[in-house]
């Protein structure tokens, strides 16, 4: 009969707070689409012509440990990708729906997506193949960021880690370095094998023998970067350059070089895959 349910009922149906609902009702009332009467209820203005565009929704699903706030706090690869998607989506009048496995179970996320109009999915970072394949049932485009499912037609966006390492070694070689260290992730045979493969193939291409004493496994944080760089700088034939798996290691390596009076880039070349901001440094890495 043109009358809306009560605020309590409507908020429950839409799974939003009553505060959020009131904001929406205020907007509808300003536009003349509804009229509210105290003690009588809220009514549609059926004579008002509706000019409503159909929303387009892009759902972005974060794994455990990541959400919008995490990405807002740094300037790494994932942040650049996410905010680039946000910018492009805004141009094309898409709404971004961000969901996180930190905040809800994967089954809850799936059910939630069934209850909204979805035009596409983006899976940020590491999700199980089973979870991603489950969303193929929606028959909507899917993009995976920083992962590829071999043999799958699902699109993916990845860093070319192999070429990154390979080119880094070539660049250091052209600078005159022959003793090049690699601060690698302890789980390098599972996490981003391409990054290590590019480094070792780069050495081979440049004719530099592989030296296991310069291949250091290092947990991805600054403290371990300090520790490993201290070990490298005490070697009888110490390296003159290093490639780091990520920037957090490089920050530690940079700090230890400074402690020992080794200037970067004058005395020592340091390259890292970008992951964290380096603005805290009062100098530059190579």
mmCIF file of C-alpha atoms in Angstrom:
data_model
loop_
_atom_site.group_PDB
_atom_site.id
_atom_site.type_symbol
_atom_site.label_atom_id
_atom_site.label_comp_id
_atom_site.label_asym_id
_atom_site.label_seq_id
_atom_site.Cartn_x
_atom_site.Cartn_y
_atom_site.Cartn_z
ATOM 1 C CA UNK A 1 0.000 0.000 0.000
ATOM 2 C CA UNK A 2 3.007 2.343 -0.422
ATOM 3 C CA UNK A 3 3.918 2.192 3.273
ATOM 4 C CA UNK A 4 7.434 1.082 4.293
ATOM 5 C CA UNK A 5 8.034 -1.313 7.207
ATOM 6 C CA UNK A 6 9.026 0.212 10.545
ATOM 7 C CA UNK A 7 12.668 1.294 11.028
ATOM 8 C CA UNK A 8 13.329 -1.685 13.290
ATOM 9 C CA UNK A 9 11.954 -4.195 10.766
ATOM 10 C CA UNK A 10 13.575 -2.509 7.758
ATOM 11 C CA UNK A 11 16.996 -2.266 9.440
ATOM 12 C CA UNK A 12 16.784 -5.965 10.308
ATOM 13 C CA UNK A 13 15.801 -6.901 6.735
ATOM 14 C CA UNK A 14 18.664 -4.883 5.237
ATOM 15 C CA UNK A 15 21.168 -5.981 7.931
ATOM 16 C CA UNK A 16 22.212 -2.408 8.734
ATOM 17 C CA UNK A 17 22.070 -0.301 11.881
ATOM 18 C CA UNK A 18 19.087 1.974 12.458
ATOM 19 C CA UNK A 19 21.479 4.944 12.342
ATOM 20 C CA UNK A 20 22.601 3.974 8.827
ATOM 21 C CA UNK A 21 18.978 3.436 7.802
ATOM 22 C CA UNK A 22 17.943 6.904 9.047
ATOM 23 C CA UNK A 23 20.701 8.541 6.970
ATOM 24 C CA UNK A 24 19.333 6.775 3.874
ATOM 25 C CA UNK A 25 15.742 7.727 4.712
ATOM 26 C CA UNK A 26 16.783 11.367 5.200
ATOM 27 C CA UNK A 27 18.326 11.343 1.716
ATOM 28 C CA UNK A 28 15.206 9.786 0.172
ATOM 29 C CA UNK A 29 13.033 12.353 1.914
ATOM 30 C CA UNK A 30 15.200 15.254 0.646
ATOM 31 C CA UNK A 31 14.740 13.925 -2.880
ATOM 32 C CA UNK A 32 10.971 13.757 -2.394
ATOM 33 C CA UNK A 33 10.794 9.998 -2.812
ATOM 34 C CA UNK A 34 9.252 9.349 0.603
ATOM 35 C CA UNK A 35 7.231 11.221 3.204
ATOM 36 C CA UNK A 36 7.473 10.524 6.934
ATOM 37 C CA UNK A 37 4.574 11.150 9.282
ATOM 38 C CA UNK A 38 5.034 10.951 13.059
ATOM 39 C CA UNK A 39 3.076 8.046 14.581
ATOM 40 C CA UNK A 40 1.795 7.045 11.143
ATOM 41 C CA UNK A 41 4.878 5.780 9.323
ATOM 42 C CA UNK A 42 6.919 6.295 6.161
ATOM 43 C CA UNK A 43 5.204 6.333 2.765
ATOM 44 C CA UNK A 44 6.390 6.197 -0.835
ATOM 45 C CA UNK A 45 5.513 9.178 -2.986
ATOM 46 C CA UNK A 46 4.150 7.067 -5.817
ATOM 47 C CA UNK A 47 3.572 10.136 -8.013
ATOM 48 C CA UNK A 48 7.298 10.987 -7.900
ATOM 49 C CA UNK A 49 9.220 9.880 -10.986
ATOM 50 C CA UNK A 50 12.174 7.724 -9.935
ATOM 51 C CA UNK A 51 15.478 8.333 -11.701
ATOM 52 C CA UNK A 52 17.602 5.632 -10.186
ATOM 53 C CA UNK A 53 20.710 4.190 -11.845
ATOM 54 C CA UNK A 54 21.370 0.513 -11.244
ATOM 55 C CA UNK A 55 24.427 0.111 -9.016
ATOM 56 C CA UNK A 56 27.486 -1.826 -10.177
ATOM 57 C CA UNK A 57 29.322 -3.614 -7.400
ATOM 58 C CA UNK A 58 32.885 -4.913 -7.405
ATOM 59 C CA UNK A 59 33.620 -7.182 -4.439
ATOM 60 C CA UNK A 60 37.196 -7.240 -3.100
ATOM 61 C CA UNK A 61 37.996 -10.090 -0.701
ATOM 62 C CA UNK A 62 40.984 -9.834 1.635
ATOM 63 C CA UNK A 63 42.708 -12.808 3.317
ATOM 64 C CA UNK A 64 43.336 -13.096 7.042
ATOM 65 C CA UNK A 65 45.627 -10.320 8.264
ATOM 66 C CA UNK A 66 44.645 -7.747 5.649
ATOM 67 C CA UNK A 67 41.809 -5.273 5.266
ATOM 68 C CA UNK A 68 41.195 -1.725 4.057
ATOM 69 C CA UNK A 69 42.866 -0.178 7.118
ATOM 70 C CA UNK A 70 45.998 -2.317 6.655
ATOM 71 C CA UNK A 71 46.389 -1.124 3.074
ATOM 72 C CA UNK A 72 45.732 2.510 3.996
ATOM 73 C CA UNK A 73 48.685 2.372 6.385
ATOM 74 C CA UNK A 74 51.445 1.571 3.874
ATOM 75 C CA UNK A 75 52.558 2.284 0.313
ATOM 76 C CA UNK A 76 53.410 -1.216 -0.856
ATOM 77 C CA UNK A 77 52.374 -3.213 -3.897
ATOM 78 C CA UNK A 78 48.982 -4.251 -2.532
ATOM 79 C CA UNK A 79 48.091 -0.692 -1.548
ATOM 80 C CA UNK A 80 48.987 0.598 -5.009
ATOM 81 C CA UNK A 81 46.875 -2.101 -6.658
ATOM 82 C CA UNK A 82 43.907 -1.599 -4.330
ATOM 83 C CA UNK A 83 43.801 2.188 -4.644
ATOM 84 C CA UNK A 84 44.315 1.978 -8.410
ATOM 85 C CA UNK A 85 41.271 -0.316 -8.575
ATOM 86 C CA UNK A 86 39.352 2.116 -6.361
ATOM 87 C CA UNK A 87 40.232 5.067 -8.613
ATOM 88 C CA UNK A 88 39.291 3.269 -11.832
ATOM 89 C CA UNK A 89 36.105 1.834 -10.317
ATOM 90 C CA UNK A 90 35.021 5.322 -9.245
ATOM 91 C CA UNK A 91 35.483 6.608 -12.802
ATOM 92 C CA UNK A 92 33.220 3.842 -14.091
ATOM 93 C CA UNK A 93 30.688 4.383 -11.265
ATOM 94 C CA UNK A 94 31.318 1.060 -9.556
ATOM 95 C CA UNK A 95 30.891 0.665 -5.830
ATOM 96 C CA UNK A 96 33.601 -1.321 -4.038
ATOM 97 C CA UNK A 97 32.422 -3.821 -1.454
ATOM 98 C CA UNK A 98 35.402 -4.867 0.699
ATOM 99 C CA UNK A 99 35.139 -8.080 2.707
ATOM 100 C CA UNK A 100 37.798 -9.585 4.967
ATOM 101 C CA UNK A 101 38.328 -13.114 6.283
ATOM 102 C CA UNK A 102 39.470 -11.426 9.504
ATOM 103 C CA UNK A 103 35.955 -10.166 10.045
ATOM 104 C CA UNK A 104 33.814 -13.013 8.768
ATOM 105 C CA UNK A 105 33.898 -16.689 7.868
ATOM 106 C CA UNK A 106 34.319 -17.640 4.190
ATOM 107 C CA UNK A 107 30.822 -19.166 4.172
ATOM 108 C CA UNK A 108 29.386 -15.906 5.528
ATOM 109 C CA UNK A 109 31.202 -13.985 2.772
ATOM 110 C CA UNK A 110 29.766 -16.334 0.138
ATOM 111 C CA UNK A 111 26.212 -15.964 1.491
ATOM 112 C CA UNK A 112 26.609 -12.180 1.713
ATOM 113 C CA UNK A 113 27.616 -12.040 -1.956
ATOM 114 C CA UNK A 114 24.490 -14.021 -2.862
ATOM 115 C CA UNK A 115 22.360 -11.260 -1.348
ATOM 116 C CA UNK A 116 23.817 -8.332 -3.299
ATOM 117 C CA UNK A 117 24.172 -7.549 -6.983
ATOM 118 C CA UNK A 118 27.759 -8.481 -7.863
ATOM 119 C CA UNK A 119 29.421 -7.580 -11.169
ATOM 120 C CA UNK A 120 32.891 -8.983 -10.418
ATOM 121 C CA UNK A 121 35.290 -10.269 -7.758
ATOM 122 C CA UNK A 122 38.889 -9.380 -6.880
ATOM 123 C CA UNK A 123 40.785 -11.722 -4.534
ATOM 124 C CA UNK A 124 43.667 -9.852 -2.950
ATOM 125 C CA UNK A 125 46.719 -12.010 -2.182
ATOM 126 C CA UNK A 126 46.678 -15.561 -0.928
ATOM 127 C CA UNK A 127 43.376 -17.456 -0.887
ATOM 128 C CA UNK A 128 42.799 -21.175 -1.295
ATOM 129 C CA UNK A 129 41.985 -22.461 -4.766
ATOM 130 C CA UNK A 130 38.880 -24.099 -3.297
ATOM 131 C CA UNK A 131 37.558 -20.754 -2.026
ATOM 132 C CA UNK A 132 38.204 -18.942 -5.308
ATOM 133 C CA UNK A 133 36.693 -21.719 -7.437
ATOM 134 C CA UNK A 134 33.578 -21.647 -5.269
ATOM 135 C CA UNK A 135 32.883 -18.096 -6.500
ATOM 136 C CA UNK A 136 32.916 -19.242 -10.134
ATOM 137 C CA UNK A 137 29.304 -20.278 -9.475
ATOM 138 C CA UNK A 138 28.317 -16.604 -9.676
ATOM 139 C CA UNK A 139 29.396 -16.605 -13.351
ATOM 140 C CA UNK A 140 31.027 -13.184 -12.946
ATOM 141 C CA UNK A 141 34.577 -12.043 -13.833
ATOM 142 C CA UNK A 142 37.240 -12.917 -11.227
ATOM 143 C CA UNK A 143 40.712 -11.403 -10.800
ATOM 144 C CA UNK A 144 43.376 -12.772 -8.423
ATOM 145 C CA UNK A 145 46.097 -10.360 -7.290
ATOM 146 C CA UNK A 146 49.603 -11.778 -6.669
ATOM 147 C CA UNK A 147 48.725 -15.378 -7.382
ATOM 148 C CA UNK A 148 48.072 -17.594 -10.384
ATOM 149 C CA UNK A 149 46.105 -20.831 -10.470
ATOM 150 C CA UNK A 150 47.884 -23.019 -12.987
ATOM 151 C CA UNK A 151 45.595 -24.444 -15.649
ATOM 152 C CA UNK A 152 42.784 -22.049 -14.709
ATOM 153 C CA UNK A 153 41.122 -19.502 -16.982
ATOM 154 C CA UNK A 154 40.841 -17.060 -14.054
ATOM 155 C CA UNK A 155 42.734 -13.813 -14.698
ATOM 156 C CA UNK A 156 45.613 -12.890 -12.391
ATOM 157 C CA UNK A 157 47.803 -9.862 -11.768
ATOM 158 C CA UNK A 158 51.337 -10.612 -10.585
ATOM 159 C CA UNK A 159 54.720 -9.043 -9.966
ATOM 160 C CA UNK A 160 57.318 -10.428 -12.377
ATOM 161 C CA UNK A 161 59.615 -11.406 -9.507
ATOM 162 C CA UNK A 162 61.889 -13.531 -11.685
ATOM 163 C CA UNK A 163 62.687 -10.700 -14.070
ATOM 164 C CA UNK A 164 62.971 -8.243 -11.175
ATOM 165 C CA UNK A 165 65.743 -10.289 -9.534
ATOM 166 C CA UNK A 166 67.428 -11.075 -12.838
ATOM 167 C CA UNK A 167 67.600 -7.398 -13.848
ATOM 168 C CA UNK A 168 68.774 -6.380 -10.366
ATOM 169 C CA UNK A 169 71.774 -8.720 -10.629
ATOM 170 C CA UNK A 170 72.569 -7.431 -14.120
ATOM 171 C CA UNK A 171 72.402 -3.844 -12.877
ATOM 172 C CA UNK A 172 74.707 -4.563 -9.930
ATOM 173 C CA UNK A 173 77.124 -6.382 -12.251
ATOM 174 C CA UNK A 174 77.200 -3.337 -14.557
ATOM 175 C CA UNK A 175 78.074 -1.191 -11.517
ATOM 176 C CA UNK A 176 81.125 -3.401 -11.042
ATOM 177 C CA UNK A 177 79.930 -5.709 -8.243
ATOM 178 C CA UNK A 178 81.093 -9.331 -8.231
ATOM 179 C CA UNK A 179 80.312 -10.259 -4.603
ATOM 180 C CA UNK A 180 76.519 -9.968 -4.446
ATOM 181 C CA UNK A 181 74.583 -11.207 -1.411
ATOM 182 C CA UNK A 182 70.936 -12.257 -1.369
ATOM 183 C CA UNK A 183 68.798 -11.777 1.758
ATOM 184 C CA UNK A 184 66.104 -14.330 1.050
ATOM 185 C CA UNK A 185 62.871 -15.363 2.783
ATOM 186 C CA UNK A 186 63.331 -18.473 5.021
ATOM 187 C CA UNK A 187 60.450 -20.165 3.196
ATOM 188 C CA UNK A 188 61.789 -19.250 -0.238
ATOM 189 C CA UNK A 189 61.033 -22.683 -1.688
ATOM 190 C CA UNK A 190 57.339 -22.076 -0.965
ATOM 191 C CA UNK A 191 56.932 -18.289 -0.986
ATOM 192 C CA UNK A 192 57.843 -16.640 -4.301
ATOM 193 C CA UNK A 193 60.389 -19.117 -5.668
ATOM 194 C CA UNK A 194 60.664 -16.898 -8.764
ATOM 195 C CA UNK A 195 62.440 -14.199 -6.769
ATOM 196 C CA UNK A 196 65.288 -16.582 -5.874
ATOM 197 C CA UNK A 197 65.339 -18.245 -9.309
ATOM 198 C CA UNK A 198 65.835 -14.868 -11.004
ATOM 199 C CA UNK A 199 68.711 -14.036 -8.663
ATOM 200 C CA UNK A 200 70.617 -17.297 -9.215
ATOM 201 C CA UNK A 201 69.997 -17.270 -12.974
ATOM 202 C CA UNK A 202 71.180 -13.648 -13.026
ATOM 203 C CA UNK A 203 74.452 -14.675 -11.377
ATOM 204 C CA UNK A 204 74.890 -17.476 -13.917
ATOM 205 C CA UNK A 205 74.149 -15.131 -16.823
ATOM 206 C CA UNK A 206 76.778 -12.662 -15.575
ATOM 207 C CA UNK A 207 79.334 -15.440 -15.006
ATOM 208 C CA UNK A 208 79.388 -15.010 -11.214
ATOM 209 C CA UNK A 209 79.819 -18.315 -9.330
ATOM 210 C CA UNK A 210 77.074 -19.148 -6.840
ATOM 211 C CA UNK A 211 78.390 -18.551 -3.304
ATOM 212 C CA UNK A 212 76.249 -20.120 -0.572
ATOM 213 C CA UNK A 213 77.888 -17.981 2.130
ATOM 214 C CA UNK A 214 76.281 -14.951 0.472
ATOM 215 C CA UNK A 215 72.824 -16.549 0.321
ATOM 216 C CA UNK A 216 71.301 -15.654 3.684
ATOM 217 C CA UNK A 217 67.857 -16.678 4.916
ATOM 218 C CA UNK A 218 66.264 -13.809 6.770
ATOM 219 C CA UNK A 219 62.851 -13.372 8.365
ATOM 220 C CA UNK A 220 61.077 -10.423 6.711
ATOM 221 C CA UNK A 221 61.657 -7.737 9.335
ATOM 222 C CA UNK A 222 64.224 -5.041 10.060
ATOM 223 C CA UNK A 223 65.691 -6.762 13.139
ATOM 224 C CA UNK A 224 66.758 -9.778 11.108
ATOM 225 C CA UNK A 225 68.015 -7.521 8.332
ATOM 226 C CA UNK A 226 70.389 -5.985 10.906
ATOM 227 C CA UNK A 227 71.544 -9.401 12.110
ATOM 228 C CA UNK A 228 72.227 -10.844 8.659
ATOM 229 C CA UNK A 229 73.988 -7.726 7.370
ATOM 230 C CA UNK A 230 76.245 -7.805 10.462
ATOM 231 C CA UNK A 231 77.224 -11.406 9.551
ATOM 232 C CA UNK A 232 77.892 -10.457 5.928
ATOM 233 C CA UNK A 233 80.067 -7.481 6.823
ATOM 234 C CA UNK A 234 82.268 -9.646 9.079
ATOM 235 C CA UNK A 235 83.144 -12.096 6.271
ATOM 236 C CA UNK A 236 86.789 -12.135 5.166
ATOM 237 C CA UNK A 237 85.628 -11.579 1.610
ATOM 238 C CA UNK A 238 82.538 -9.567 2.277
ATOM 239 C CA UNK A 239 79.946 -8.607 -0.351
ATOM 240 C CA UNK A 240 79.837 -5.168 -1.928
ATOM 241 C CA UNK A 241 76.137 -5.357 -2.817
ATOM 242 C CA UNK A 242 72.960 -7.111 -1.728
ATOM 243 C CA UNK A 243 69.493 -7.845 -3.038
ATOM 244 C CA UNK A 244 66.774 -8.137 -0.377
ATOM 245 C CA UNK A 245 63.576 -10.167 -0.655
ATOM 246 C CA UNK A 246 61.613 -7.214 0.717
ATOM 247 C CA UNK A 247 62.072 -3.678 1.995
ATOM 248 C CA UNK A 248 61.696 -4.533 5.685
ATOM 249 C CA UNK A 249 64.911 -6.591 5.477
ATOM 250 C CA UNK A 250 66.579 -3.769 3.546
ATOM 251 C CA UNK A 251 65.722 -1.246 6.253
ATOM 252 C CA UNK A 252 67.587 -3.406 8.773
ATOM 253 C CA UNK A 253 70.501 -3.923 6.387
ATOM 254 C CA UNK A 254 70.644 -0.177 5.780
ATOM 255 C CA UNK A 255 70.721 0.503 9.521
ATOM 256 C CA UNK A 256 73.587 -1.930 10.139
ATOM 257 C CA UNK A 257 75.612 -0.482 7.269
ATOM 258 C CA UNK A 258 75.175 2.970 8.818
ATOM 259 C CA UNK A 259 76.269 1.609 12.227
ATOM 260 C CA UNK A 260 79.471 0.281 10.680
ATOM 261 C CA UNK A 261 80.204 3.421 8.656
ATOM 262 C CA UNK A 262 79.384 1.742 5.344
ATOM 263 C CA UNK A 263 77.723 4.370 3.146
ATOM 264 C CA UNK A 264 74.923 3.486 0.745
ATOM 265 C CA UNK A 265 75.171 3.837 -2.212
ATOM 266 C CA UNK A 266 78.778 5.102 -2.126
ATOM 267 C CA UNK A 267 80.372 2.046 -0.456
ATOM 268 C CA UNK A 268 77.658 -0.565 -0.776
ATOM 269 C CA UNK A 269 74.752 -1.118 -3.195
ATOM 270 C CA UNK A 270 71.424 -2.240 -1.763
ATOM 271 C CA UNK A 271 68.349 -3.212 -3.771
ATOM 272 C CA UNK A 272 65.012 -4.399 -2.385
ATOM 273 C CA UNK A 273 61.654 -5.480 -3.706
ATOM 274 C CA UNK A 274 59.319 -2.752 -2.601
ATOM 275 C CA UNK A 275 56.920 -3.595 0.197
ATOM 276 C CA UNK A 276 57.132 -0.890 2.818
ATOM 277 C CA UNK A 277 57.757 2.863 2.660
ATOM 278 C CA UNK A 278 61.390 3.967 2.772
ATOM 279 C CA UNK A 279 60.631 7.591 3.592
ATOM 280 C CA UNK A 280 62.018 7.068 7.086
ATOM 281 C CA UNK A 281 65.508 6.880 5.575
ATOM 282 C CA UNK A 282 67.524 10.059 5.363
ATOM 283 C CA UNK A 283 69.353 8.699 2.325
ATOM 284 C CA UNK A 284 68.588 6.495 -0.656
ATOM 285 C CA UNK A 285 68.981 2.836 -1.471
ATOM 286 C CA UNK A 286 70.517 1.919 -4.800
#
